[in-house]
XYZ file of C-alpha atoms in Angstrom:
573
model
C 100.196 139.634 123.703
C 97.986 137.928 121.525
C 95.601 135.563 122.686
C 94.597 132.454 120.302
C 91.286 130.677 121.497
C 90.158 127.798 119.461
C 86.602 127.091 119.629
C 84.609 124.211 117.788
C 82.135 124.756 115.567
C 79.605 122.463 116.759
C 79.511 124.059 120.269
C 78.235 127.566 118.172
C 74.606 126.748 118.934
C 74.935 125.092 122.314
C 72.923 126.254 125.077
C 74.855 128.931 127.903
C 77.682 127.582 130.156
C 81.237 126.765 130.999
C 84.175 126.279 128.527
C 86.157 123.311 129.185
C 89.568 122.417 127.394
C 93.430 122.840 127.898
C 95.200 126.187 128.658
C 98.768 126.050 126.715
C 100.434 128.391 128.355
C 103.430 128.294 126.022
C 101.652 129.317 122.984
C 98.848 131.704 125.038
C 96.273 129.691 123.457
C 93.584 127.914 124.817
C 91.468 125.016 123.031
C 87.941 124.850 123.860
C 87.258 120.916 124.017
C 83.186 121.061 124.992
C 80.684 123.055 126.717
C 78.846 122.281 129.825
C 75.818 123.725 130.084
C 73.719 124.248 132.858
C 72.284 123.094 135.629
C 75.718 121.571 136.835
C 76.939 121.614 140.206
C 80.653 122.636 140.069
C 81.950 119.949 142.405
C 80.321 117.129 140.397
C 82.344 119.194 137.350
C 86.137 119.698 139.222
C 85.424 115.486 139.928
C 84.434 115.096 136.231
C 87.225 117.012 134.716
C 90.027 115.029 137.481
C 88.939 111.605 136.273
C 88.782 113.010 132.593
C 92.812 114.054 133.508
C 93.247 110.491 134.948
C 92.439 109.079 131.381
C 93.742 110.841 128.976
C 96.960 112.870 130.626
C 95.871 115.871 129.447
C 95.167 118.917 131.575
C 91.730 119.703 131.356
C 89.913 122.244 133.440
C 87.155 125.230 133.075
C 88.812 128.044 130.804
C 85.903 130.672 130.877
C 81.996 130.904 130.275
C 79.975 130.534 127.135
C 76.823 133.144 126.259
C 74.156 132.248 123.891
C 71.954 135.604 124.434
C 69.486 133.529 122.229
C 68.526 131.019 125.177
C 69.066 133.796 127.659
C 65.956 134.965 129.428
C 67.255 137.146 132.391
C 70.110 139.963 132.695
C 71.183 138.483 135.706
C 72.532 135.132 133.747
C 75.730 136.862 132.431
C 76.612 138.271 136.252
C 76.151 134.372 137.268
C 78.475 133.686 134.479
C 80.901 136.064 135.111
C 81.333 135.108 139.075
C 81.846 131.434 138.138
C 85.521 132.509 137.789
C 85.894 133.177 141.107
C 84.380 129.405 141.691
C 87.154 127.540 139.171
C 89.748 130.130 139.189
C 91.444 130.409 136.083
C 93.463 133.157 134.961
C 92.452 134.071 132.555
C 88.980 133.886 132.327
C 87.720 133.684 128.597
C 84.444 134.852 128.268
C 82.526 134.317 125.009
C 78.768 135.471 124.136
C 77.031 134.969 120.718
C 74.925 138.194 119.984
C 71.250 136.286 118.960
C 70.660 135.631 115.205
C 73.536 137.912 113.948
C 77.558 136.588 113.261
C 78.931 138.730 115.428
C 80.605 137.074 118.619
C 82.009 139.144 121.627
C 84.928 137.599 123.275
C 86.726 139.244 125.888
C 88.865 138.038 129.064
C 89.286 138.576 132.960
C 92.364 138.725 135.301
C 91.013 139.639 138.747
C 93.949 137.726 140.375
C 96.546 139.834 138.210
C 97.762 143.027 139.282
C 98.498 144.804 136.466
C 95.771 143.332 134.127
C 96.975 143.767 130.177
C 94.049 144.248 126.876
C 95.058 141.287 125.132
C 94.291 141.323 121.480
C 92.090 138.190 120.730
C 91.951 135.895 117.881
C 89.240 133.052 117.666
C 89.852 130.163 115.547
C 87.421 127.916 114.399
C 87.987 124.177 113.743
C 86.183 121.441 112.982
C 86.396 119.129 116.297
C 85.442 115.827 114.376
C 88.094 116.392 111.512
C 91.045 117.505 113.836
C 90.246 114.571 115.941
C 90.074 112.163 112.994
C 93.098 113.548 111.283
C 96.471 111.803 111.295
C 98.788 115.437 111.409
C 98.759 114.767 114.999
C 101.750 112.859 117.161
C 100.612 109.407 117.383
C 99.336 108.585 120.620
C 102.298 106.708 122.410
C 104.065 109.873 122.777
C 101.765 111.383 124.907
C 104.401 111.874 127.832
C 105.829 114.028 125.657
C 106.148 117.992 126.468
C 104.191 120.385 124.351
C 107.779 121.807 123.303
C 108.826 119.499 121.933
C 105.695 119.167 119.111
C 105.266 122.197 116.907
C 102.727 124.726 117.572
C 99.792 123.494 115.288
C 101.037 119.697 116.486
C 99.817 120.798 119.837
C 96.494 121.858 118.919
C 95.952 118.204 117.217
C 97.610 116.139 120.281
C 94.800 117.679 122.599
C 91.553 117.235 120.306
C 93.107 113.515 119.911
C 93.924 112.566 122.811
C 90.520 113.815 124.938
C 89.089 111.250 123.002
C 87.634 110.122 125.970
C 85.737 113.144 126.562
C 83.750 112.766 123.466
C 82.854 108.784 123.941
C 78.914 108.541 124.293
C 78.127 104.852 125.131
C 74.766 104.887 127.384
C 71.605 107.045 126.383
C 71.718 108.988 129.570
C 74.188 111.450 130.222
C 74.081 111.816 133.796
C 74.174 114.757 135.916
C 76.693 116.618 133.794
C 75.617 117.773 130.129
C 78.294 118.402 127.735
C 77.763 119.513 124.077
C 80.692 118.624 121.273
C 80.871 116.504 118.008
C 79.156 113.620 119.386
C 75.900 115.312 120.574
C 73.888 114.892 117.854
C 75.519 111.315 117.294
C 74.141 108.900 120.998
C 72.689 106.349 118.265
C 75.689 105.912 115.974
C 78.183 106.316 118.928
C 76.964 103.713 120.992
C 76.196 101.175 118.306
C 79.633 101.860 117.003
C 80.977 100.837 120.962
C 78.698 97.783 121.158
C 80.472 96.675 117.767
C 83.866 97.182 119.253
C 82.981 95.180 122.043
C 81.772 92.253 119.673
C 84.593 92.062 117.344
C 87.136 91.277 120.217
C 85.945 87.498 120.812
C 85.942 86.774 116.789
C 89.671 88.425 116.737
C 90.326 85.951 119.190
C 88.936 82.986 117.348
C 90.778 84.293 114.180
C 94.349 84.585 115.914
C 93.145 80.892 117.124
C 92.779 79.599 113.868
C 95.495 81.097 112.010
C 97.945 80.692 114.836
C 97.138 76.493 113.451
C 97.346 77.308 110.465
C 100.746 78.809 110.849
C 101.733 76.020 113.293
C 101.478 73.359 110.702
C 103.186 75.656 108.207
C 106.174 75.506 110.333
C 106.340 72.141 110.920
C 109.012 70.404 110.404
C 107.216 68.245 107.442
C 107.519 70.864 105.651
C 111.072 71.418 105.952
C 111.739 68.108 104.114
C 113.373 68.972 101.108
C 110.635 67.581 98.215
C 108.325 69.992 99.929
C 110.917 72.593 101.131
C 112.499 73.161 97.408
C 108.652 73.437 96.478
C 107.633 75.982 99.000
C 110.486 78.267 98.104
C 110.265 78.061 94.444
C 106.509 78.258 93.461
C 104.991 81.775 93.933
C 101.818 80.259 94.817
C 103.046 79.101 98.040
C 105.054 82.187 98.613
C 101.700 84.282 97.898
C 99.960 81.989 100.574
C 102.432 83.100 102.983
C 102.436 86.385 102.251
C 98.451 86.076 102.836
C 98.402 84.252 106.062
C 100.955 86.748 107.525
C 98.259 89.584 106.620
C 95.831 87.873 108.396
C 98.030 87.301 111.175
C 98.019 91.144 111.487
C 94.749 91.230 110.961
C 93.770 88.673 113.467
C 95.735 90.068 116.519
C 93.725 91.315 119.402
C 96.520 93.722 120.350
C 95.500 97.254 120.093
C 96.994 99.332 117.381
C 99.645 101.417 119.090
C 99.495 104.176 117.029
C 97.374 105.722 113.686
C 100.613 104.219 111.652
C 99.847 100.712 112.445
C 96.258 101.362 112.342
C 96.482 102.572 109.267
C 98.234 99.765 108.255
C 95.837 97.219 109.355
C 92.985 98.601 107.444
C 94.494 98.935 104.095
C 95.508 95.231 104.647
C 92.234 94.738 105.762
C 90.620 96.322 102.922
C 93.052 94.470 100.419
C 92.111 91.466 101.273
C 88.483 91.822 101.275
C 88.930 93.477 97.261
C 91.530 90.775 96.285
C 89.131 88.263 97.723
C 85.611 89.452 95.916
C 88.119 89.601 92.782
C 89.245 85.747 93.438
C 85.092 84.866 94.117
C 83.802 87.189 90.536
C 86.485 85.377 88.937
C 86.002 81.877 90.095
C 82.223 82.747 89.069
C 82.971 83.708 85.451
C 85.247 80.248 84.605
C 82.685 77.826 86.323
C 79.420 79.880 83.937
C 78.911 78.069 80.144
C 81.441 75.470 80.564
C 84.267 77.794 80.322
C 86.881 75.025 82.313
C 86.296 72.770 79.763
C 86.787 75.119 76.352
C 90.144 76.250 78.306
C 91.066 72.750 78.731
C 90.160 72.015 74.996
C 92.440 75.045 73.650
C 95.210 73.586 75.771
C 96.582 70.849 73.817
C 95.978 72.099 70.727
C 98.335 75.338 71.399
C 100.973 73.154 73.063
C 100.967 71.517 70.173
C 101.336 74.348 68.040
C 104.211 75.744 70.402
C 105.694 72.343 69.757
C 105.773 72.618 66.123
C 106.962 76.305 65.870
C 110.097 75.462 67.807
C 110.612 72.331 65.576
C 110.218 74.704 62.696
C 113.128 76.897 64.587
C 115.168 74.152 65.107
C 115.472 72.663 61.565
C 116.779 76.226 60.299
C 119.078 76.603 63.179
C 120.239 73.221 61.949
C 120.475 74.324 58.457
C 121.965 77.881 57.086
C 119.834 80.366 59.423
C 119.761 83.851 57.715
C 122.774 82.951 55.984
C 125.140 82.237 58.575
C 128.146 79.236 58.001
C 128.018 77.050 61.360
C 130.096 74.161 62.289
C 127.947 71.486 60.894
C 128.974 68.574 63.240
C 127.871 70.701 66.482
C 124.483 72.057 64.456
C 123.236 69.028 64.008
C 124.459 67.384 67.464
C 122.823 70.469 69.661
C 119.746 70.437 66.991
C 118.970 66.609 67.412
C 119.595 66.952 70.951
C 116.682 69.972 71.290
C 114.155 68.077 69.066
C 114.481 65.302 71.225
C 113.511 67.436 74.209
C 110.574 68.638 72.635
C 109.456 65.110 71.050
C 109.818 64.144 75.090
C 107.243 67.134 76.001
C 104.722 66.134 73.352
C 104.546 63.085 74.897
C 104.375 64.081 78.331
C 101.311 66.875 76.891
C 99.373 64.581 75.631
C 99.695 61.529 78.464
C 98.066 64.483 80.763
C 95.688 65.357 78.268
C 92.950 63.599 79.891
C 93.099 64.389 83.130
C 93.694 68.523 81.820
C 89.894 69.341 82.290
C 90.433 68.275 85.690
C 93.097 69.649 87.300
C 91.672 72.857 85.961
C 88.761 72.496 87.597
C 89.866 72.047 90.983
C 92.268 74.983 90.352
C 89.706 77.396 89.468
C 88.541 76.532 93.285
C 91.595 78.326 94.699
C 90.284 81.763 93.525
C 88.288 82.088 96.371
C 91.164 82.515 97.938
C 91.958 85.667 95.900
C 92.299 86.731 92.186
C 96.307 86.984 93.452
C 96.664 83.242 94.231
C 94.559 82.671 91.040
C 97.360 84.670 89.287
C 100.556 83.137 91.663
C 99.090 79.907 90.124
C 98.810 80.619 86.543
C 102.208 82.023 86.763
C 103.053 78.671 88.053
C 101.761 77.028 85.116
C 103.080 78.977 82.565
C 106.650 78.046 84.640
C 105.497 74.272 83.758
C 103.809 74.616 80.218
C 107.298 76.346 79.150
C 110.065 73.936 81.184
C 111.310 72.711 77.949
C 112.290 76.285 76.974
C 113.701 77.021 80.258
C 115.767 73.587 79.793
C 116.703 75.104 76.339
C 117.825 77.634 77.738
C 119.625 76.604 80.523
C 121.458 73.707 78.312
C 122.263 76.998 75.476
C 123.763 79.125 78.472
C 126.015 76.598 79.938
C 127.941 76.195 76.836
C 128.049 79.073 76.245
C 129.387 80.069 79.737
C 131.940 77.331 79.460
C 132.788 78.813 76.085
C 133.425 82.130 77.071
C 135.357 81.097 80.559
C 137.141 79.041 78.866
C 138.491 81.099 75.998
C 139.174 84.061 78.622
C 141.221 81.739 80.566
C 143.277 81.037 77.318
C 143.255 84.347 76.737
C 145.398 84.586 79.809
C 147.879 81.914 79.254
C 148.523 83.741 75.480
C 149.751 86.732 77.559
C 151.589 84.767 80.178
C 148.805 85.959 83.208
C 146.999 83.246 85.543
C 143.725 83.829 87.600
C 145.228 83.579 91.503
C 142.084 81.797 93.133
C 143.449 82.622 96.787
C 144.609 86.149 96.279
C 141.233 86.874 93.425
C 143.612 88.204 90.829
C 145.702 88.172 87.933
C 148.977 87.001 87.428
C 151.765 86.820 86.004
C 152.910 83.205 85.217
C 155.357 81.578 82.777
C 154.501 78.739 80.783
C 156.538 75.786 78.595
C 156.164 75.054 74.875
C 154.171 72.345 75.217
C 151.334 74.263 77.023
C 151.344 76.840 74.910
C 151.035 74.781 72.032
C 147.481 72.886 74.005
C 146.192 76.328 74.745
C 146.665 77.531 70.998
C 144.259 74.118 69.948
C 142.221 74.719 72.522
C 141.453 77.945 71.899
C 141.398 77.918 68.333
C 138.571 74.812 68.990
C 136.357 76.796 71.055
C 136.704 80.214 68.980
C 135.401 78.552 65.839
C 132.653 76.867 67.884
C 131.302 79.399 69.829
C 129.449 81.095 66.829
C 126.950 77.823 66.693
C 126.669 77.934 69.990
C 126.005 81.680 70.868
C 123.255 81.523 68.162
C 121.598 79.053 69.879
C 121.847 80.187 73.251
C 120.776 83.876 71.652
C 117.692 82.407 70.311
C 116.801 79.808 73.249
C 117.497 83.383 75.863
C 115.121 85.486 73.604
C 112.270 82.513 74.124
C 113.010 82.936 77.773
C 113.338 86.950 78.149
C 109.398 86.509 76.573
C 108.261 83.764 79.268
C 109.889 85.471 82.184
C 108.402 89.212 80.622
C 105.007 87.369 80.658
C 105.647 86.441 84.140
C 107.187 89.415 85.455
C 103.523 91.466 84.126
C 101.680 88.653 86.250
C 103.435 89.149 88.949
C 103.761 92.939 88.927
C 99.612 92.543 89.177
C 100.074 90.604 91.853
C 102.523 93.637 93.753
C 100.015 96.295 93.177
C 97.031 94.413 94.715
C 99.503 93.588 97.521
C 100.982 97.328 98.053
C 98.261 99.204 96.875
C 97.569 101.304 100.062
C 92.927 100.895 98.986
C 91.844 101.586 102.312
C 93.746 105.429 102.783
C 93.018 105.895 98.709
C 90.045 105.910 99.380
C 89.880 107.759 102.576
C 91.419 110.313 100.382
C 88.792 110.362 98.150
C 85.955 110.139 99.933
C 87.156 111.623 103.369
C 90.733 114.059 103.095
C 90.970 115.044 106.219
C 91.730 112.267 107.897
C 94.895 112.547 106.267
C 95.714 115.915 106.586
C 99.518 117.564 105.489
C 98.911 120.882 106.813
C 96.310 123.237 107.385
C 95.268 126.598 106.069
C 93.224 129.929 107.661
C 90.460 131.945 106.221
C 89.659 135.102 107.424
C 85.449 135.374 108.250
C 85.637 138.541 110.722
C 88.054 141.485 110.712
C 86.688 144.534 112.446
C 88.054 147.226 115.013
C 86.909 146.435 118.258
C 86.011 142.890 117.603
C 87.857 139.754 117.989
C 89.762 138.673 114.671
C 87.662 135.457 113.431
C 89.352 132.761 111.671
C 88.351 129.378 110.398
C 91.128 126.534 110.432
C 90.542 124.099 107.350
C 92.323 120.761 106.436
C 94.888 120.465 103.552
C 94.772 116.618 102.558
C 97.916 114.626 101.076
C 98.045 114.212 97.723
C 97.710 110.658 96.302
C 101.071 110.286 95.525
C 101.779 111.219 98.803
C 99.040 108.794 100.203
C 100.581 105.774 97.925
C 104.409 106.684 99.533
C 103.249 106.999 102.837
C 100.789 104.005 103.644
C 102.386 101.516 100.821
C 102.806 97.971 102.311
C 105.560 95.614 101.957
C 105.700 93.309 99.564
C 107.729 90.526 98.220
C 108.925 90.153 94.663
C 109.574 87.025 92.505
C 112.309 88.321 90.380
C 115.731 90.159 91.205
C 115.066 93.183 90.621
C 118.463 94.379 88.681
C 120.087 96.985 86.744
C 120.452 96.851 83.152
C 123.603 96.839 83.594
C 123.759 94.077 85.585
C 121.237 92.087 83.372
C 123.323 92.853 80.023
C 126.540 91.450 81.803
C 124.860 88.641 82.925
C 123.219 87.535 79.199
C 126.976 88.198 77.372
C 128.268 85.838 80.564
C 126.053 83.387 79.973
C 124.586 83.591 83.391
C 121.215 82.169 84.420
C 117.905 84.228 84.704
C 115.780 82.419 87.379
C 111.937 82.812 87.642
C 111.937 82.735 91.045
C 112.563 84.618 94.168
C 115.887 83.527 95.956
C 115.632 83.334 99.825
C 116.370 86.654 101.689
C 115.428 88.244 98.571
C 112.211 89.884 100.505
C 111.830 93.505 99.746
C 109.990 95.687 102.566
């Protein structure tokens, strides 16, 4: 059989001793977790490696002996090494030696319990411990009751580096009596100051979850449920970007321990998110309050609702006259045109009796960017939804004609054939019908056939205005999703470190001779960023019904409404 030993690269230049790790017998392979190097006293080691078992579930125990012949300084240290098996009693007993300054490693085993010992051809594998304990290929750590059958080979490999986790925590300066050399040796400083910080964040995670756990109280409230404030909450994006915020930080807040590297994960790229959407929001907020900037937006304001004014009362008066050549029913032109300017003559008025108090209300809004740049871009999609109400009410007024227009002549369209529209059954018909009805359907359609040229022109025109507001809207607001989704934190984990998230691994060969042990070294494939973006990608919400063109054409020649907003349950995860 072959026999797979997988031995950390760190541990190459420790001093002589024992091999500790986990035998899997299933796979004959055996995964060296540390060395412990001497002087130990092997009882203080079996009560070592039991608690070490306690902790992490994992069946640690002495595998074989470890032979630097560069520290050695007497013959009789590899016969000491060699009856140490007798001591732990493994089977078998994996003994490696490193030959002084040269790459060539001797590994060999011993059954002295087996009675018809077998050469077993060896293979060492090297792997990086701190990168296979770091990486996410492994089961998460909730499934540690699993059996080893159950995960794939190389899985198993992972689970074990992960999970002794414990083994390689270095918290206190002094070591004790026993003296173990892995990945963390060379790290006490960094290891312990990383533990302290642990310990710190916990009571300002509690404070947090105190805070926003208020904050979320009054949000519930029932004051808010009145329906001035309610129809508010659910239709401005601001307020649904707030909400979308303070459930982040929610997440982020929670003392509970991450239960696996999924939610983990998850945490810091909302983490992360925040903190970038945030410095956004504050360079932002910076930039408008520098040279007066508030008050040159607020003196640009007027003057281009003004000239938005005056373009659509430009539109309007050829609408109302012969547009591109078109004969319209001149009675309804000049009713529906009248009507419009009227509308627009009211928002003039209504633009220029807030005119003073424009610089203001600018000014306080700029505040809300330290919030983030995506409630600074919630809110100007907000006021773009205000600045442009008359269009939406232009369109709105254009597509309910027209959607009584078009009901109504399909309707008569039915009574010309002798068919009815069954409202219990939600079908057609057959139905028979006197003279006299006929005769009202045939005015009644003829009336709304010859009107419903003026009318679709308008409501074609008044829908292209709003297709362009709700396309301005729609780019805000697809900013706003990607600073949302955008998985930063593993992005740039995959940049900067790629083997924390690892989709397979790979072998290179560094030794192949007769008589020595086959040397391989196991290396890290990363995900590719697409696959980083579709694994780790949070949820999101989105402010416009996302449909089919399809759907969207049927619902223009219907005369159906387009709303700007997000409808409730509309939540996409």
């Amino acid at each position: 059989m072959v026999l797979k030993v997988f031995f950390p690269s760190c541990c190459s230049s420790a001093d002589s001793g024992i091999l500790i790790g986990r035998w899997i017998s299933e796979q004959n392979s055996a995964v060296i977790l540390a060395v412990v190097h001497f002087p130990f006293i092997p009882v203080q080691v079996k009560q070592y490696l039991g608690e070490v078992q306690r902790m992490t579930k994992v069946n640690v125990s002495v595998l074989g002996s470890w032979s630097n012949s560069k520290q050695e300084k007497e013959e009789s240290l590899s016969e000491f090494l060699e009856d140490l098996g007798t001591i732990f009693c493994h089977e078998p007993w994996i003994q490696i030696s490193k030959e002084g300054d040269s790459k060539f490693w001797r590994c060999s085993t011993l059954q002295k319990h087996s009675k018809n010992p077998q050469e077993e051809e060896i293979i060492l594998v090297y792997y990086d411990q701190r990168k296979v304990m770091l990486s996410h290929l492994h089961p998460p750590l909730d499934t540690a009751g699993q059996r080893a059958e159950d995960a794939s080979k190389l899985s198993a490999i992972f689970d074990t580096v992960a999970r002794s986790q414990v083994l390689f925590i270095t918290d206190r300066y002094d070591e004790g009596p026993i003296k173990l050399t892995h990945w963390q040796s060379d790290g006490v400083e960094a290891s312990i100051i990383m533990e302290l910080l642990k310990q710190a964040s916990v009571p300002a995670c509690m404070l947090l979850t105190f805070l926003l756990s208020l904050v979320s109280g009054i949000c519930r409230s029932r004051v808010l449920k009145f329906w001035p404030l309610s129809f508010l909450w659910s239709k401005l994006s601001t307020c649904e970007q707030l909400g979308h915020r303070l459930q982040h930080l929610q997440v982020i807040g929670s003392n509970k321990k991450a239960q696996n590297q999924n939610q983990m994960m998850r945490k810091a790229n909302i983490f992360v998110s925040l903190l970038i959407d945030v410095a956004l929001g504050i360079l932002l907020m910076s930039w408008l309050y520098r040279k007066n900037r508030i008050g040159h937006l607020a003196d640009t304001l007027i003057p281009v609702a003004d000239h938005v004014a005056e373009e659509l009362q430009d539109l309007l008066q050829w609408l109302m006259g012969a547009p591109a050549g078109l004969k319209m029913n001149r009675a309804l032109d000049q009713v529906l045109g009248r009507f419009f300017l009227y509308h627009i003559h009211l928002w003039i008025s209504y633009i220029h009796l807030l005119s003073p108090f424009i610089e203001m209300i600018l000014w306080y809004v700029g505040l809300s960017a330290c919030l983030g740049l995506t409630v600074a871009l919630c809110i100007l999609s907000d006021i773009i939804a205000l600045l442009t109400f008359h269009i939406y009410c232009f369109y709105v007024y254009g597509a309910r004609l027209y959607c009584l227009k078009i009901y109504g002549l399909s309707s008569l369209w039915r009574l010309f054939r002798g068919k009815k529209w069954n409202v219990l059954r939600q079908r057609v018909d057959s139905c028979s019908y006197d003279l006299d009805q006929l005769f009202i359907g045939t005015l009644l359609f003829t009336i709304l056939l010859f009107l419903l040229p003026t009318t679709a022109l308008y409501y074609l025109v008044f829908t292209l205005l709003r297709l362009l507001v709700v396309i301005v809207q729609g780019l805000i607001h697809l900013l706003v999703d990607l600073i949302d989704s955008l998985p930063l934190y593993s992005l740039i984990l995959r940049l900067c470190r790629s083997y924390r998230l690892a989709a397979g691994v790979k072998f290179r060969v560094l030794e192949q001779q007769d008589g020595k042990p086959l040397r391989l070294l196991m290396q890290i494939n990363p995900l590719s960023y697409g696959g980083v973006v579709q694994t780790y990608r949070l949820p999101t919400y989105s402010c416009y019904p996302r449909d089919s063109w399809a759907s969207l054409c049927k619902k223009l020649f219907l005369g159906e409404l387009i709303y700007p907003w997000k409808h409730k349950g509309d939540k996409q995860n």
